[in-house]
mmCIF file with all atom_site columns, C-alpha atoms in Angstrom:
data_model
loop_
_atom_site.group_PDB
_atom_site.id
_atom_site.type_symbol
_atom_site.label_atom_id
_atom_site.label_alt_id
_atom_site.label_comp_id
_atom_site.label_asym_id
_atom_site.label_entity_id
_atom_site.label_seq_id
_atom_site.pdbx_PDB_ins_code
_atom_site.Cartn_x
_atom_site.Cartn_y
_atom_site.Cartn_z
_atom_site.occupancy
_atom_site.B_iso_or_equiv
_atom_site.pdbx_formal_charge
_atom_site.auth_seq_id
_atom_site.auth_comp_id
_atom_site.auth_asym_id
_atom_site.auth_atom_id
_atom_site.pdbx_PDB_model_num
ATOM 1   C CA . MET A 1 1   ? 1.913   -13.427 6.620   1.00 95.00 ? 1   MET A CA 1
ATOM 2   C CA . LYS A 1 2   ? 2.391   -9.976  8.040   1.00 98.00 ? 2   LYS A CA 1
ATOM 3   C CA . THR A 1 3   ? 2.458   -6.778  6.039   1.00 98.00 ? 3   THR A CA 1
ATOM 4   C CA . VAL A 1 4   ? 1.818   -3.061  6.442   1.00 98.00 ? 4   VAL A CA 1
ATOM 5   C CA . LYS A 1 5   ? -1.466  -1.270  5.813   1.00 98.00 ? 5   LYS A CA 1
ATOM 6   C CA . VAL A 1 6   ? -1.962  2.507   5.674   1.00 98.00 ? 6   VAL A CA 1
ATOM 7   C CA . THR A 1 7   ? -5.435  4.062   5.780   1.00 97.00 ? 7   THR A CA 1
ATOM 8   C CA . PRO A 1 8   ? -6.574  7.416   4.342   1.00 97.00 ? 8   PRO A CA 1
ATOM 9   C CA . ASP A 1 9   ? -6.485  8.877   7.849   1.00 97.00 ? 9   ASP A CA 1
ATOM 10  C CA . ASN A 1 10  ? -2.742  8.055   7.995   1.00 98.00 ? 10  ASN A CA 1
ATOM 11  C CA . ILE A 1 11  ? -3.068  5.138   10.411  1.00 98.00 ? 11  ILE A CA 1
ATOM 12  C CA . ILE A 1 12  ? -0.266  2.628   9.873   1.00 98.00 ? 12  ILE A CA 1
ATOM 13  C CA . SER A 1 13  ? -0.589  -0.916  11.141  1.00 98.00 ? 13  SER A CA 1
ATOM 14  C CA . ILE A 1 14  ? 0.710   -4.416  10.690  1.00 98.00 ? 14  ILE A CA 1
ATOM 15  C CA . ILE A 1 15  ? -1.936  -6.829  9.462   1.00 97.00 ? 15  ILE A CA 1
ATOM 16  C CA . ASP A 1 16  ? -2.015  -10.556 8.853   1.00 97.00 ? 16  ASP A CA 1
ATOM 17  C CA . VAL A 1 17  ? -2.901  -11.490 5.264   1.00 97.00 ? 17  VAL A CA 1
ATOM 18  C CA . ASP A 1 18  ? -2.859  -14.808 3.443   1.00 97.00 ? 18  ASP A CA 1
ATOM 19  C CA . PHE A 1 19  ? -1.228  -13.783 0.166   1.00 95.00 ? 19  PHE A CA 1
ATOM 20  C CA . ASP A 1 20  ? -2.282  -17.115 -1.367  1.00 94.00 ? 20  ASP A CA 1
ATOM 21  C CA . ASP A 1 21  ? -5.965  -16.322 -0.739  1.00 95.00 ? 21  ASP A CA 1
ATOM 22  C CA . PHE A 1 22  ? -7.460  -13.853 -3.231  1.00 92.00 ? 22  PHE A CA 1
ATOM 23  C CA . HIS A 1 23  ? -10.445 -13.153 -0.961  1.00 95.00 ? 23  HIS A CA 1
ATOM 24  C CA . ASP A 1 24  ? -8.196  -12.396 2.011   1.00 96.00 ? 24  ASP A CA 1
ATOM 25  C CA . LEU A 1 25  ? -6.308  -9.855  -0.112  1.00 95.00 ? 25  LEU A CA 1
ATOM 26  C CA . GLN A 1 26  ? -9.618  -8.263  -1.142  1.00 95.00 ? 26  GLN A CA 1
ATOM 27  C CA . LYS A 1 27  ? -10.682 -8.081  2.496   1.00 95.00 ? 27  LYS A CA 1
ATOM 28  C CA . ALA A 1 28  ? -7.396  -6.386  3.462   1.00 95.00 ? 28  ALA A CA 1
ATOM 29  C CA . VAL A 1 29  ? -7.777  -3.738  0.737   1.00 95.00 ? 29  VAL A CA 1
ATOM 30  C CA . GLY A 1 30  ? -11.526 -3.295  1.096   1.00 92.00 ? 30  GLY A CA 1
ATOM 31  C CA . GLY A 1 31  ? -12.637 -4.511  -2.309  1.00 91.00 ? 31  GLY A CA 1
ATOM 32  C CA . HIS A 1 32  ? -11.416 -5.676  -5.687  1.00 93.00 ? 32  HIS A CA 1
ATOM 33  C CA . PHE A 1 33  ? -7.768  -4.772  -5.749  1.00 94.00 ? 33  PHE A CA 1
ATOM 34  C CA . GLU A 1 34  ? -5.224  -3.774  -8.292  1.00 94.00 ? 34  GLU A CA 1
ATOM 35  C CA . THR A 1 35  ? -1.468  -3.711  -7.955  1.00 95.00 ? 35  THR A CA 1
ATOM 36  C CA . VAL A 1 36  ? 0.421   -0.449  -8.257  1.00 95.00 ? 36  VAL A CA 1
ATOM 37  C CA . SER A 1 37  ? 4.105   -0.487  -9.106  1.00 95.00 ? 37  SER A CA 1
ATOM 38  C CA . THR A 1 38  ? 6.014   2.748   -9.628  1.00 95.00 ? 38  THR A CA 1
ATOM 39  C CA . LYS A 1 39  ? 9.546   3.991   -10.022 1.00 95.00 ? 39  LYS A CA 1
ATOM 40  C CA . THR A 1 40  ? 9.111   5.936   -6.766  1.00 96.00 ? 40  THR A CA 1
ATOM 41  C CA . LEU A 1 41  ? 8.287   2.727   -4.885  1.00 96.00 ? 41  LEU A CA 1
ATOM 42  C CA . TYR A 1 42  ? 11.272  0.925   -6.370  1.00 96.00 ? 42  TYR A CA 1
ATOM 43  C CA . GLU A 1 43  ? 13.681  3.789   -5.743  1.00 96.00 ? 43  GLU A CA 1
ATOM 44  C CA . THR A 1 44  ? 12.450  4.245   -2.170  1.00 97.00 ? 44  THR A CA 1
ATOM 45  C CA . PHE A 1 45  ? 12.677  0.593   -1.154  1.00 96.00 ? 45  PHE A CA 1
ATOM 46  C CA . LYS A 1 46  ? 15.363  -0.667  -3.580  1.00 95.00 ? 46  LYS A CA 1
ATOM 47  C CA . MET A 1 47  ? 13.225  -3.742  -4.249  1.00 94.00 ? 47  MET A CA 1
ATOM 48  C CA . PRO A 1 48  ? 10.062  -4.618  -6.211  1.00 96.00 ? 48  PRO A CA 1
ATOM 49  C CA . MET A 1 49  ? 7.661   -3.151  -3.632  1.00 97.00 ? 49  MET A CA 1
ATOM 50  C CA . ILE A 1 50  ? 4.074   -2.704  -4.781  1.00 97.00 ? 50  ILE A CA 1
ATOM 51  C CA . MET A 1 51  ? 0.867   -1.368  -3.301  1.00 97.00 ? 51  MET A CA 1
ATOM 52  C CA . LEU A 1 52  ? -2.442  -3.199  -3.362  1.00 97.00 ? 52  LEU A CA 1
ATOM 53  C CA . VAL A 1 53  ? -5.273  -0.681  -3.685  1.00 97.00 ? 53  VAL A CA 1
ATOM 54  C CA . ASP A 1 54  ? -9.047  -0.750  -4.190  1.00 94.00 ? 54  ASP A CA 1
ATOM 55  C CA . GLU A 1 55  ? -9.607  -0.516  -7.933  1.00 93.00 ? 55  GLU A CA 1
ATOM 56  C CA . ASP A 1 56  ? -13.105 0.870   -7.306  1.00 90.00 ? 56  ASP A CA 1
ATOM 57  C CA . GLY A 1 57  ? -12.004 3.589   -4.880  1.00 89.00 ? 57  GLY A CA 1
ATOM 58  C CA . ILE A 1 58  ? -13.420 6.390   -7.041  1.00 86.00 ? 58  ILE A CA 1
ATOM 59  C CA . MET A 1 59  ? -16.824 4.741   -7.483  1.00 90.00 ? 59  MET A CA 1
ATOM 60  C CA . LYS A 1 60  ? -16.973 4.025   -3.740  1.00 92.00 ? 60  LYS A CA 1
ATOM 61  C CA . GLN A 1 61  ? -16.003 7.645   -3.038  1.00 92.00 ? 61  GLN A CA 1
ATOM 62  C CA . LYS A 1 62  ? -13.182 6.591   -0.738  1.00 94.00 ? 62  LYS A CA 1
ATOM 63  C CA . GLU A 1 63  ? -10.920 9.186   0.842   1.00 96.00 ? 63  GLU A CA 1
ATOM 64  C CA . VAL A 1 64  ? -7.509  10.122  -0.584  1.00 96.00 ? 64  VAL A CA 1
ATOM 65  C CA . ASN A 1 65  ? -4.612  8.125   0.802   1.00 97.00 ? 65  ASN A CA 1
ATOM 66  C CA . ARG A 1 66  ? -1.760  10.627  1.170   1.00 98.00 ? 66  ARG A CA 1
ATOM 67  C CA . LEU A 1 67  ? 1.038   8.047   1.338   1.00 98.00 ? 67  LEU A CA 1
ATOM 68  C CA . GLY A 1 68  ? -0.369  5.950   -1.504  1.00 97.00 ? 68  GLY A CA 1
ATOM 69  C CA . SER A 1 69  ? -0.788  9.051   -3.651  1.00 97.00 ? 69  SER A CA 1
ATOM 70  C CA . TYR A 1 70  ? 2.817   10.053  -2.975  1.00 97.00 ? 70  TYR A CA 1
ATOM 71  C CA . PHE A 1 71  ? 4.106   6.658   -4.100  1.00 97.00 ? 71  PHE A CA 1
ATOM 72  C CA . TYR A 1 72  ? 1.753   6.769   -7.109  1.00 97.00 ? 72  TYR A CA 1
ATOM 73  C CA . ASP A 1 73  ? 3.236   10.150  -8.140  1.00 95.00 ? 73  ASP A CA 1
ATOM 74  C CA . ALA A 1 74  ? -0.229  11.729  -8.081  1.00 93.00 ? 74  ALA A CA 1
ATOM 75  C CA . ASP A 1 75  ? 1.314   15.195  -7.920  1.00 88.00 ? 75  ASP A CA 1
ATOM 76  C CA . ARG A 1 76  ? 2.547   14.673  -11.494 1.00 89.00 ? 76  ARG A CA 1
ATOM 77  C CA . HIS A 1 77  ? -0.607  13.289  -13.107 1.00 89.00 ? 77  HIS A CA 1
ATOM 78  C CA . GLY A 1 78  ? -3.424  14.289  -10.753 1.00 86.00 ? 78  GLY A CA 1
ATOM 79  C CA . TRP A 1 79  ? -4.866  10.823  -10.026 1.00 92.00 ? 79  TRP A CA 1
ATOM 80  C CA . PRO A 1 80  ? -4.701  10.045  -6.287  1.00 96.00 ? 80  PRO A CA 1
ATOM 81  C CA . ILE A 1 81  ? -4.890  6.677   -4.576  1.00 96.00 ? 81  ILE A CA 1
ATOM 82  C CA . LEU A 1 82  ? -8.184  6.315   -2.718  1.00 96.00 ? 82  LEU A CA 1
ATOM 83  C CA . GLY A 1 83  ? -8.785  4.026   0.250   1.00 96.00 ? 83  GLY A CA 1
ATOM 84  C CA . ASP A 1 84  ? -6.440  1.723   2.105   1.00 97.00 ? 84  ASP A CA 1
ATOM 85  C CA . VAL A 1 85  ? -2.996  0.732   0.848   1.00 97.00 ? 85  VAL A CA 1
ATOM 86  C CA . VAL A 1 86  ? -1.462  -2.676  1.564   1.00 98.00 ? 86  VAL A CA 1
ATOM 87  C CA . PHE A 1 87  ? 2.232   -3.181  0.819   1.00 98.00 ? 87  PHE A CA 1
ATOM 88  C CA . ALA A 1 88  ? 3.567   -6.290  -0.902  1.00 98.00 ? 88  ALA A CA 1
ATOM 89  C CA . ILE A 1 89  ? 6.538   -7.560  -2.906  1.00 97.00 ? 89  ILE A CA 1
ATOM 90  C CA . THR A 1 90  ? 6.417   -9.042  -6.385  1.00 95.00 ? 90  THR A CA 1
ATOM 91  C CA . ALA A 1 91  ? 8.202   -12.341 -6.928  1.00 91.00 ? 91  ALA A CA 1
ATOM 92  C CA . GLY A 1 92  ? 7.796   -13.190 -10.591 1.00 90.00 ? 92  GLY A CA 1
ATOM 93  C CA . GLU A 1 93  ? 4.040   -13.331 -11.074 1.00 90.00 ? 93  GLU A CA 1
ATOM 94  C CA . ASP A 1 94  ? 3.366   -13.881 -7.372  1.00 93.00 ? 94  ASP A CA 1
ATOM 95  C CA . ILE A 1 95  ? 2.592   -11.353 -4.660  1.00 94.00 ? 95  ILE A CA 1
ATOM 96  C CA . GLU A 1 96  ? 4.268   -11.908 -1.306  1.00 96.00 ? 96  GLU A CA 1
ATOM 97  C CA . ALA A 1 97  ? 4.477   -10.269 2.080   1.00 96.00 ? 97  ALA A CA 1
ATOM 98  C CA . PRO A 1 98  ? 7.510   -8.089  2.789   1.00 96.00 ? 98  PRO A CA 1
ATOM 99  C CA . SER A 1 99  ? 10.219  -10.048 4.584   1.00 95.00 ? 99  SER A CA 1
ATOM 100 C CA . ASP A 1 100 ? 10.055  -7.814  7.691   1.00 97.00 ? 100 ASP A CA 1
ATOM 101 C CA . ALA A 1 101 ? 6.766   -5.958  8.169   1.00 98.00 ? 101 ALA A CA 1
ATOM 102 C CA . GLU A 1 102 ? 7.905   -4.357  11.422  1.00 97.00 ? 102 GLU A CA 1
ATOM 103 C CA . ALA A 1 103 ? 11.019  -2.883  9.770   1.00 97.00 ? 103 ALA A CA 1
ATOM 104 C CA . LEU A 1 104 ? 8.863   -1.599  6.892   1.00 98.00 ? 104 LEU A CA 1
ATOM 105 C CA . LYS A 1 105 ? 6.487   0.085   9.337   1.00 98.00 ? 105 LYS A CA 1
ATOM 106 C CA . ILE A 1 106 ? 9.386   1.719   11.196  1.00 97.00 ? 106 ILE A CA 1
ATOM 107 C CA . PHE A 1 107 ? 10.936  2.904   7.921   1.00 97.00 ? 107 PHE A CA 1
ATOM 108 C CA . LEU A 1 108 ? 7.659   4.449   6.780   1.00 98.00 ? 108 LEU A CA 1
ATOM 109 C CA . LYS A 1 109 ? 7.031   6.161   10.127  1.00 97.00 ? 109 LYS A CA 1
ATOM 110 C CA . MET A 1 110 ? 10.578  7.580   10.150  1.00 97.00 ? 110 MET A CA 1
ATOM 111 C CA . ASN A 1 111 ? 10.274  8.961   6.620   1.00 97.00 ? 111 ASN A CA 1
ATOM 112 C CA . PHE A 1 112 ? 6.641   10.089  6.677   1.00 98.00 ? 112 PHE A CA 1
ATOM 113 C CA . SER A 1 113 ? 6.087   11.817  10.001  1.00 97.00 ? 113 SER A CA 1
ATOM 114 C CA . TYR A 1 114 ? 2.336   12.224  9.469   1.00 98.00 ? 114 TYR A CA 1
ATOM 115 C CA . LEU A 1 115 ? 1.798   8.462   9.857   1.00 98.00 ? 115 LEU A CA 1
ATOM 116 C CA . LYS A 1 116 ? 0.501   7.382   13.236  1.00 97.00 ? 116 LYS A CA 1
ATOM 117 C CA . GLU A 1 117 ? -0.527  4.211   15.018  1.00 95.00 ? 117 GLU A CA 1
ATOM 118 C CA . GLU A 1 118 ? -3.944  3.677   16.565  1.00 82.00 ? 118 GLU A CA 1
#
């Protein structure tokens, strides 16, 4: 299933991830992942959008992810998102790919001009 990934250097891409395979999700994020759900994400996308992030980003000394930190409201509490961000949708207790990864990528690029493709 296709989804969107954003790196700390503001590279946005569409990646293929098997959301039914825990190890594939870990590989996409770059380690053990946690889900991040915020009011900002919900209000921006008008759906239960979440971010999958490396839960050990601080210990691994990963770089700050500007987009992830924005959606995490880091400016209010001071805790940034570190490392890659992978977008997903919650469906009950399941995690699924967004229905249209290409449209999500276009939306993000239009609203966050610092994002770029490789």
